[in-house]
XYZ file of C-alpha atoms in Angstrom:
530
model
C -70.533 -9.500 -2.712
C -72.690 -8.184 -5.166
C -72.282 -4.583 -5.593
C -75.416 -2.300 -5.095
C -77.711 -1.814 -8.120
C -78.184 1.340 -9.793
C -81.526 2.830 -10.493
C -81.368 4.256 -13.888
C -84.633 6.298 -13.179
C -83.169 7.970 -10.201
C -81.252 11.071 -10.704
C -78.029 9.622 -11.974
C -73.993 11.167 -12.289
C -71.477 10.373 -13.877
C -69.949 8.219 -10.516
C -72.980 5.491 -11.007
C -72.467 5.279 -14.638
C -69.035 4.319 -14.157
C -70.115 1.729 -11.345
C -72.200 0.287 -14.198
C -70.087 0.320 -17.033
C -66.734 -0.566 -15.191
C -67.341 -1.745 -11.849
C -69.995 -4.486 -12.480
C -73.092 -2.969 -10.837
C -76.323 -4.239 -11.650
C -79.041 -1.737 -13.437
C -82.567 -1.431 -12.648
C -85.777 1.229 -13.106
C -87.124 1.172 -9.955
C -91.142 2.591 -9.775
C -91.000 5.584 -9.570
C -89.004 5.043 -12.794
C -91.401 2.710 -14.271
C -94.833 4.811 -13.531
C -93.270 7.384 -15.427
C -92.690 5.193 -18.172
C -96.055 3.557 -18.339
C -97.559 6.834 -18.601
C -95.831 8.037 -21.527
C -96.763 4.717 -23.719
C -100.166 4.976 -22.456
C -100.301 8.863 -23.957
C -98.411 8.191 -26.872
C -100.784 5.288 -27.719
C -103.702 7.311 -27.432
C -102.419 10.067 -29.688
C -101.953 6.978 -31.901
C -104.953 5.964 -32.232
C -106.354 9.108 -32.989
C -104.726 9.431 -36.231
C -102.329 12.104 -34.558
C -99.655 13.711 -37.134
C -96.596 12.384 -34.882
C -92.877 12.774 -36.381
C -91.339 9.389 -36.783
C -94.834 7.403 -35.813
C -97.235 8.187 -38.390
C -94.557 9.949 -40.704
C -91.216 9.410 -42.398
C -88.019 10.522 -40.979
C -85.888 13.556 -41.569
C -86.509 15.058 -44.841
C -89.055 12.377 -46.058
C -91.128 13.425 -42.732
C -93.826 14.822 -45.565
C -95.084 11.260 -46.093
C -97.490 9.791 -44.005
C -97.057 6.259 -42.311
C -99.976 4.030 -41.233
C -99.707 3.046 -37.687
C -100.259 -0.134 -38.510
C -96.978 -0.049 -40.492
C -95.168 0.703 -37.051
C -93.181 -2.574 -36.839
C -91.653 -1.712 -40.715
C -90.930 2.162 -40.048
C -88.637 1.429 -36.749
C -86.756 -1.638 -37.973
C -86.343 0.663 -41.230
C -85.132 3.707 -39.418
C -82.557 1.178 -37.548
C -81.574 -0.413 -40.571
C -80.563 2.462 -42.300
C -78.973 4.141 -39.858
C -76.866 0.835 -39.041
C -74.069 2.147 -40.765
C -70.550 2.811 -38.493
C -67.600 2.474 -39.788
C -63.959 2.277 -37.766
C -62.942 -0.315 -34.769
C -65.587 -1.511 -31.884
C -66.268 0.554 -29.302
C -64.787 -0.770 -25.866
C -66.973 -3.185 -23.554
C -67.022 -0.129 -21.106
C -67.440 2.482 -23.232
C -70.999 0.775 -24.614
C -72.417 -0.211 -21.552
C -72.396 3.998 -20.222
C -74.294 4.168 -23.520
C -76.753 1.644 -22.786
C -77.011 2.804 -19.319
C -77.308 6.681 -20.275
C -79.762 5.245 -23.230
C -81.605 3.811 -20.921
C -81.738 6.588 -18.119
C -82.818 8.576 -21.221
C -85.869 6.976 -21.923
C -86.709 6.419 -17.871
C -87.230 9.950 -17.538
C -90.610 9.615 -18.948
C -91.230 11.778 -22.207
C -90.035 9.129 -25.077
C -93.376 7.116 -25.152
C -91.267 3.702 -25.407
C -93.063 0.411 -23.622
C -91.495 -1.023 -21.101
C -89.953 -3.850 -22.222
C -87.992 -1.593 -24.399
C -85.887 -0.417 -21.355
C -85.896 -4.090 -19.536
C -84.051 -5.132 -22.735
C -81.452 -2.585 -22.497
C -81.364 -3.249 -18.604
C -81.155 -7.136 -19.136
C -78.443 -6.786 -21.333
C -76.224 -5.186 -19.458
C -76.829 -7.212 -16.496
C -76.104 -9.974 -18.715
C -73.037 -9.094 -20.018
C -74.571 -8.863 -23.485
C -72.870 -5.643 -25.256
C -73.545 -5.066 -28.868
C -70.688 -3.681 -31.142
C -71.076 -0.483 -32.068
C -68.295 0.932 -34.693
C -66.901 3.986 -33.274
C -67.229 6.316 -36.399
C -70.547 7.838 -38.297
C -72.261 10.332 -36.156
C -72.224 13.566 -35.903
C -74.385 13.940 -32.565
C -77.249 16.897 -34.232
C -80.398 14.555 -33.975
C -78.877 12.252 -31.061
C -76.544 9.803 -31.757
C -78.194 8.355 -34.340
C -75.401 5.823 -35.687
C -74.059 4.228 -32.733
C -77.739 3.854 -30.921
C -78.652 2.305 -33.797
C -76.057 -0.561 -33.582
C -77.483 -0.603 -30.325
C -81.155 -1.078 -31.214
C -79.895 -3.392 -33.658
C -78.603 -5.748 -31.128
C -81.861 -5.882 -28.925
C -83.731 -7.070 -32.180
C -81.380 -10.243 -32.394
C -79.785 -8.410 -35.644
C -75.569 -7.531 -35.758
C -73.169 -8.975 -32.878
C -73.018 -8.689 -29.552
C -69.704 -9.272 -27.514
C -69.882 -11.386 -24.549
C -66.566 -11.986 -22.188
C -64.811 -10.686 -24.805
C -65.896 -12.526 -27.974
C -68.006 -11.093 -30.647
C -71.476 -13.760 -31.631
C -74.345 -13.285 -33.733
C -76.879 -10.845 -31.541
C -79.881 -13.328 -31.902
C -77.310 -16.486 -30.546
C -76.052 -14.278 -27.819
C -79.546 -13.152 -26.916
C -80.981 -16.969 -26.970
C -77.870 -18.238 -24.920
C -79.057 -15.632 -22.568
C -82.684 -16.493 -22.537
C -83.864 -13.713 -24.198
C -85.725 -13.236 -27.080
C -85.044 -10.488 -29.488
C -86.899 -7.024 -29.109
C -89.850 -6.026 -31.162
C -90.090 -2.433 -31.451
C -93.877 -0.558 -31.221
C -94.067 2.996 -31.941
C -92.019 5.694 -31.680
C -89.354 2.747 -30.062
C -86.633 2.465 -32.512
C -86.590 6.119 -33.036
C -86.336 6.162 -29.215
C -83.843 4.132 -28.942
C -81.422 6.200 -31.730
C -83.024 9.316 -31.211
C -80.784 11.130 -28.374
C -77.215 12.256 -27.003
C -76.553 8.654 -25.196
C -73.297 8.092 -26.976
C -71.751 11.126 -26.207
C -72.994 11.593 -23.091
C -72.107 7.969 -21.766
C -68.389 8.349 -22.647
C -68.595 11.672 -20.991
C -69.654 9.865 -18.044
C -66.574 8.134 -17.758
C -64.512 10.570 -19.147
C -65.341 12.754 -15.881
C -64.491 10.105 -13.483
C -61.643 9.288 -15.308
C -59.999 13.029 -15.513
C -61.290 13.402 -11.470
C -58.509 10.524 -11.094
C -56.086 11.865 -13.068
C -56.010 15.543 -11.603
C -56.100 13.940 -7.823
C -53.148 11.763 -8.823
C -51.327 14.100 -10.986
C -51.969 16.574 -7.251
C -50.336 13.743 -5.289
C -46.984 13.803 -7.894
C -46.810 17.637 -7.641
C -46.270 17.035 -3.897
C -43.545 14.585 -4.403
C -42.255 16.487 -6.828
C -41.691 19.187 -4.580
C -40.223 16.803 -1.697
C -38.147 15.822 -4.218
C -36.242 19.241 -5.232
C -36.820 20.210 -1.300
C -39.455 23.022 -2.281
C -41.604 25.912 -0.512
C -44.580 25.740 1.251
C -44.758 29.373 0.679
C -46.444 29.333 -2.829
C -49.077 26.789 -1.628
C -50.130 29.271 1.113
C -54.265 29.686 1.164
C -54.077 32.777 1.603
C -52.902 33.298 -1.947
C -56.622 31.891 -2.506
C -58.314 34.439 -0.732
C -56.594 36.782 -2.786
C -57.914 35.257 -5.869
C -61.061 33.228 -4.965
C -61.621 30.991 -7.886
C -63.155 27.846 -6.367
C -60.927 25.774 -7.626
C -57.541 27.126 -6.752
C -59.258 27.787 -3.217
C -59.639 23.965 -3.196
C -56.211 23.220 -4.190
C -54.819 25.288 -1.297
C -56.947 23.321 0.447
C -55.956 19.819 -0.522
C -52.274 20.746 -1.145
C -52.535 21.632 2.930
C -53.497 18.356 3.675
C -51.531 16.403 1.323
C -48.139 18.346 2.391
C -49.293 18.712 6.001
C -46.248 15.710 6.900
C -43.613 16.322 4.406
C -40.695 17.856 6.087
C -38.590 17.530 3.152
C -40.440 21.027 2.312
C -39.681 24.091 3.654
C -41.225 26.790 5.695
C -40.787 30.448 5.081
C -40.667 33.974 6.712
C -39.815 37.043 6.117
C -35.835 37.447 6.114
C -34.355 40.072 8.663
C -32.979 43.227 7.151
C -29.652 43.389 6.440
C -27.416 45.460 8.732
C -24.262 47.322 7.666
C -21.099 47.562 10.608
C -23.458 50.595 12.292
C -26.458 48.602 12.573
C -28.450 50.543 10.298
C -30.077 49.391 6.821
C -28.326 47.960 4.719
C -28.239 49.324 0.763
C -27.785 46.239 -0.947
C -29.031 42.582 -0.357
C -26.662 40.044 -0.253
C -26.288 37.561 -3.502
C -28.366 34.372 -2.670
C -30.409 31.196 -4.196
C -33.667 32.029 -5.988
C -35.974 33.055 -3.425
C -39.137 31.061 -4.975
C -39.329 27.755 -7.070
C -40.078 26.697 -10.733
C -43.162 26.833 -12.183
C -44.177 23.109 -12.218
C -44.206 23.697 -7.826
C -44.979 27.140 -7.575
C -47.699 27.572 -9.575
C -49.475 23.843 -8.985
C -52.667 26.138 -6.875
C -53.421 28.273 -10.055
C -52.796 25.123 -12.325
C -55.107 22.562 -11.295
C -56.787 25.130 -9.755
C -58.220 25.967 -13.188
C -57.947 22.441 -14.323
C -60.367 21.789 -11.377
C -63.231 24.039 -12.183
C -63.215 23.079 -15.605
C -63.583 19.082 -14.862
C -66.273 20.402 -12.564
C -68.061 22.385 -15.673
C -67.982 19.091 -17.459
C -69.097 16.973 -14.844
C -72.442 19.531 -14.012
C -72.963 19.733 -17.855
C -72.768 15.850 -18.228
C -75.152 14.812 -14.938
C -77.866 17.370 -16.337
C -77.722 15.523 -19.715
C -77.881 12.078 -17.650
C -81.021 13.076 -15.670
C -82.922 14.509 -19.528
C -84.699 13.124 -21.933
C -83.042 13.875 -25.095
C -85.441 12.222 -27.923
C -87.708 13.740 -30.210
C -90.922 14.472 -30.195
C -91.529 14.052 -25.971
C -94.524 13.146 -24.708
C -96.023 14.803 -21.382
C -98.520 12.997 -20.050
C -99.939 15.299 -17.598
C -101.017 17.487 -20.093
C -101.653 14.838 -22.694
C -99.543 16.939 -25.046
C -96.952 15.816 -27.688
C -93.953 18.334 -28.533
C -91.384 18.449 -31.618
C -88.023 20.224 -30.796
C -84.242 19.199 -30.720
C -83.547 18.165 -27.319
C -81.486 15.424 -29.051
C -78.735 18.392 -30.325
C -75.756 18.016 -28.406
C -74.010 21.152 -28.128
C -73.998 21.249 -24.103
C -71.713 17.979 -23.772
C -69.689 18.638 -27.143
C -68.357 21.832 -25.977
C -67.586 20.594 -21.945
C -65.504 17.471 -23.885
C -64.203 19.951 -25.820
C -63.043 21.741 -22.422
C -61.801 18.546 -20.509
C -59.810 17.479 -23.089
C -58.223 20.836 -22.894
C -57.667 20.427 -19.236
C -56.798 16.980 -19.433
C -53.494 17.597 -21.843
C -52.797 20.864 -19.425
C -52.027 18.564 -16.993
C -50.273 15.565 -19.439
C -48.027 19.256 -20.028
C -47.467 19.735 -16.408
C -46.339 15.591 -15.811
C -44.023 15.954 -18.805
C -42.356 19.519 -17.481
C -41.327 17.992 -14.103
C -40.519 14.687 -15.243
C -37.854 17.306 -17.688
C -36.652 18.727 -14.644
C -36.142 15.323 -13.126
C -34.343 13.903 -15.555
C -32.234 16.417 -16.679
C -28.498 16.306 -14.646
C -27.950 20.385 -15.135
C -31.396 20.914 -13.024
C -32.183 17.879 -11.022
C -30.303 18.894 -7.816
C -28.129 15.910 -7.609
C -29.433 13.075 -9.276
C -27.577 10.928 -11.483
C -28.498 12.082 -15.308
C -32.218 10.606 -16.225
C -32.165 9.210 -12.836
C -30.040 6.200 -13.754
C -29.844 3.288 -11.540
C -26.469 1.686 -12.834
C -23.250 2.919 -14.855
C -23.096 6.292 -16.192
C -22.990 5.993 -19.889
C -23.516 2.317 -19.800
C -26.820 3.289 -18.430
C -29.861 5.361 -19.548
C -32.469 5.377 -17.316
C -35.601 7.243 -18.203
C -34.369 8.761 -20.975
C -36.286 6.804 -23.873
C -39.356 7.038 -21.417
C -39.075 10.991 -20.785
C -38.812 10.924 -24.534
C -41.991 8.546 -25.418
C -43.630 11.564 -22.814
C -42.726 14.333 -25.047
C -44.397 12.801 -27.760
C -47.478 11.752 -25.893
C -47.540 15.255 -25.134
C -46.841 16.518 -28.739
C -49.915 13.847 -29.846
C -52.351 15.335 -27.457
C -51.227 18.973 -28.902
C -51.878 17.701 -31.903
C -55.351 16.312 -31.555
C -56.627 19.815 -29.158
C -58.519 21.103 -32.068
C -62.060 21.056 -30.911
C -64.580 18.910 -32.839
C -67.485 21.015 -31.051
C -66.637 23.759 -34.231
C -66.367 21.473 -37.150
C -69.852 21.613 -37.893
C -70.938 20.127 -41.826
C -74.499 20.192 -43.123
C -75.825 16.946 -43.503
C -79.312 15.041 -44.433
C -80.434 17.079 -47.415
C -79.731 19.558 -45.334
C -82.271 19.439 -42.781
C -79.548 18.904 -40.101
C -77.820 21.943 -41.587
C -75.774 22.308 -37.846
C -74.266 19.880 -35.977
C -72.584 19.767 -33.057
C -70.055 16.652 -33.490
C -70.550 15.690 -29.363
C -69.576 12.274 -29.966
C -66.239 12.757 -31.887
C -65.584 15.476 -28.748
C -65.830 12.862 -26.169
C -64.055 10.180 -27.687
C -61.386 12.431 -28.509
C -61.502 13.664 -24.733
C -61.347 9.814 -23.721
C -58.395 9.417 -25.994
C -57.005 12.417 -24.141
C -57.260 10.787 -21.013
C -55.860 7.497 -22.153
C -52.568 9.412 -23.200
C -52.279 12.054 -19.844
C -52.284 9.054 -18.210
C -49.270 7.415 -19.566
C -47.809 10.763 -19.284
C -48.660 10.939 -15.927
C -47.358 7.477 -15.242
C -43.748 7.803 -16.458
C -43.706 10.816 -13.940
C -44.623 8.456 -11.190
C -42.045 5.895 -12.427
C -39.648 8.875 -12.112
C -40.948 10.190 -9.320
C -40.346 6.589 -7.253
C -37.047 6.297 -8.648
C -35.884 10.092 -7.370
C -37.113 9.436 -4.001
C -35.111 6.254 -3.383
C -32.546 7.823 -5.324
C -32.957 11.175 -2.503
C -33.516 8.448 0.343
C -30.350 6.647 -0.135
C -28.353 10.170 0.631
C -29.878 10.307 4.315
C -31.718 13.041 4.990
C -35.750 13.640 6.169
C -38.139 10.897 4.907
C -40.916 11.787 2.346
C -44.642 12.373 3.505
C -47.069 9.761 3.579
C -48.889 10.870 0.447
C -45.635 10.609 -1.562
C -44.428 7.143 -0.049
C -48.450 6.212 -1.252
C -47.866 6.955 -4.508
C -44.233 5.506 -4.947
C -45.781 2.031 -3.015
C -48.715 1.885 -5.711
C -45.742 2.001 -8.548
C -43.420 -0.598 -6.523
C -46.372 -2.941 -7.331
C -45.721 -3.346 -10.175
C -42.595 -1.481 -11.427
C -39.338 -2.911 -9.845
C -36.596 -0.479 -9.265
C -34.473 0.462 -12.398
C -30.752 -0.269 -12.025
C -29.103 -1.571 -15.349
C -31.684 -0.845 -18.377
C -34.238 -2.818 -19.623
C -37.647 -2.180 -21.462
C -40.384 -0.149 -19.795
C -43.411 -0.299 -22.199
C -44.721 -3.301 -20.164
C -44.287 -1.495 -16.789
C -45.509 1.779 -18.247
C -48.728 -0.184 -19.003
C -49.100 -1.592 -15.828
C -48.250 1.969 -13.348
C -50.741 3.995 -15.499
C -53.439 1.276 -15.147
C -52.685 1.010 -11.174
C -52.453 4.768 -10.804
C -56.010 4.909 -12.416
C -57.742 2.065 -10.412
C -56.770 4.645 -7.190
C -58.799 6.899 -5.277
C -56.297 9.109 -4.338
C -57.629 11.303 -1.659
C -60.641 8.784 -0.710
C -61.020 10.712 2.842
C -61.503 14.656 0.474
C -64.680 15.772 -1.090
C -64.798 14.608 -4.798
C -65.685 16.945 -7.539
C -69.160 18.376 -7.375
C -71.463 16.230 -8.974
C -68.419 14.074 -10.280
């Protein structure tokens, strides 16, 4: 079946750029979409022909702005301004990864300020339901006036001009194009600078970065609970009444979900208050007796205030990316109710730079909290039982997960490595007339890389996790809950038990990309906006 369409002049999140750009979904401007549009061309070509002083339409571009451009000499100025700028450097961009830009791009321009025809955004729309995706280098911008670079590769590819991927393999743009039965773009005023002119790069990847991280904390939350099952932990901590007494939203939620989630584990334990302790005459006694630790590690106990706070910052980066989805972000706008033209910098990205900034943050918090309990299971002094990196054949023979829990720390260590924040690094550029920058794109591809690590991390924890509870089950004992027996079943798919060693990078592959393709809690509320 054909999976509903998404209308890229509607008020878009990040969830319906990822249906686009991963799941397949077909894109369309629907009218309300395309009235806006046709509104803006009509005003911009009116200001046109008046001999209007219009930046980038009857003038040069950045610093060269001073020289005046005959509007007859449109065609030449926007094929120059894309030629120019056609200049990334570094590997392709991923097939997903370029069709949230061309579908952010493209909701962009359908808000109705940029001027562009048409046909400008039916390009952009019929490439994408085409499978047509042009390659765009992932290095060279630095996200002050838009994303200048990697729209640029973009626009080149609607003109018939660089490569295109299709299925895979890379072809000339205008062969792709014809094989598709379309015929390459030819760009009016104000369109190329349109199509370059705005935060679509970074703010497509952060459209998939939030759906991506959404995953990742609700099955990272799902592990915490069989991690606890696991070592037999307290209910106590989990309590929601320890989120009344601190009412961030997202610790509240946690509570919340952790309830649920836990509700049918009875490998965990309840709590009370313990009786006093009576001496021979029944009164008080002075001293309490020596006993186990009355509360748990960390990695259980404090799971409500961890991805509490993890929580509300994915939801700060998904609100900061769906405002940026549903704005135009080119320069000049056009407002056609007024018949007005206005020059500003709504293409400066400093709103999604710094929330990538923050969800990369967030995102190795919990990579940190995955490689902390996988320690704890695979380390014989602390793992309550379990044979010695949870090996499933001969002691000393046998190693179990203890090349994976190491390949974790370093994951770990890499992420540490790379949590600098781009969103600071700013370099004057341009002559100097972008003299700031904000650097949104290299934020949210380091954030994606972020994600693409935590969630190895996050899947050798899983493989662990799996291999405890069998390990736990085979003692006797209470089962596990059904939210824990969910996630081990989703790793059984496609990682066999481990008795006598044998390689795991295949299998690591494979769990992480399972455990990602999973709506965890598909019943709970999803992040707001997310």
């Amino acid at each position: 079946m054909t999976a509903p369409a998404v209308d890229v002049g509607a008020a878009l999140r990040p969830r319906a750029v990822h249906r686009v750009a991963v799941e397949g979904a077909p894109a369309v401007l629907g009218e309300a979409g395309r009235a806006r549009v046709v509104a803006a061309h009509a005003t911009l070509q009116r200001l046109v022909a008046e001999r209007r002083r219009i930046y980038g339409v009857t003038t040069g571009y950045g610093p060269l702005a001073c020289h005046p451009v005959l509007p007859e000499q449109a065609a030449r100025l926007q094929r120059s301004l894309v030629h120019h700028l056609a200049t990334g450097v570094g590997r392709p961009l991923g097939e997903p990864a370029v069709r949230a830009i061309m579908t952010a791009r493209a909701a962009s321009l359908a808000r109705g300020y940029s001027g562009v025809g048409l046909p400008v955004i039916e390009q952009l729309l019929a490439c994408l339901n085409r499978g047509l995706h042009p390659v765009v280098p992932e290095m060279g911008t630095v996200g002050a006036s838009g994303d200048l670079t990697p729209l640029a590769h973009v626009a080149l590819a609607l003109q018939g001009e660089g490569e295109m991927t299709v299925d895979g393999q890379r072809f000339p743009a205008d062969v792709a194009l014809a094989a598709a039965g379309l015929a390459p773009l030819c760009l009016g005023h104000k369109e190329g600078l349109a199509l370059v002119n705005g935060t679509s790069a970074m703010t497509g990847i952060a459209a998939l970065n939030a759906v991506r991280a959404a995953r990742l904390a609700d099955c990272a939350l799902v592990a915490a609970v069989a991690q606890a099952e696991v070592f037999g932990g307290r209910r106590e901590a989990w309590d929601p009444r320890f989120g009344l007494a601190r009412p961030h939203r997202g610790q509240r939620e946690v509570h919340e979900r952790l309830g649920r989630l836990a509700a049918d584990a009875p490998r965990l334990r309840g709590y009370a208050l313990q009786p006093p302790v009576l001496d021979e005459r029944g009164r008080v006694g002075d001293l309490l007796p020596r006993g186990e630790l009355p509360q748990d590690p960390y990695t259980t106990r404090c799971v409500p205030q961890l991805f509490g706070a993890v929580r509300d910052l994915l939801r700060f980066h998904a609100r900061t990316v769906t405002t940026e989805l549903r704005s135009a972000s080119d320069n000049p706008l056009v407002f056609p109710d007024e018949e007005a033209l206005l020059h500003g910098g709504n293409f400066y990205g400093q709103h999604v730079a710094f929330a990538s900034d923050g969800l990369a943050l967030a995102v190795a918090k919990v990579a940190v909290w995955a490689e902390r309990a996988l320690a704890r299971l695979a380390d014989r002094a602390r793992n309550d039982g379990l044979p010695a990196f949870l090996h499933g054949g001969d002691d000393g023979l046998d190693s179990g997960f203890m090349g994976a829990q190491v390949t974790a720390t370093a994951l770990v260590a890499e992420l540490r490595s790379r949590a600098t924040p781009a969103s600071i690094q700013s370099i004057p550029t341009n002559a100097d007339n972008q003299d700031v920058v904000t650097l949104g794109t290299i934020a949210a591809r380091k954030a994606a890389e972020a994600l693409d690590l935590a969630w190895t991390v996050v899947a050798i924890h899983a493989m662990a996790l799996a291999q405890a509870m069998e390990q736990r089950a085979a003692k006797g004992g209470d089962g596990f809950g059904a939210a824990s027996r969910r996630l081990a079943r989703v790793v059984r798919r496609v990682h066999p038990p481990l008795g006598r060693d044998r390689a795991l990078s295949p299998e690591i592959a494979r769990v992480a990309a399972a455990l990602e393709a999973r709506a965890w809690c598909p019943a709970e509320v999803p992040l707001t906006h997310a």
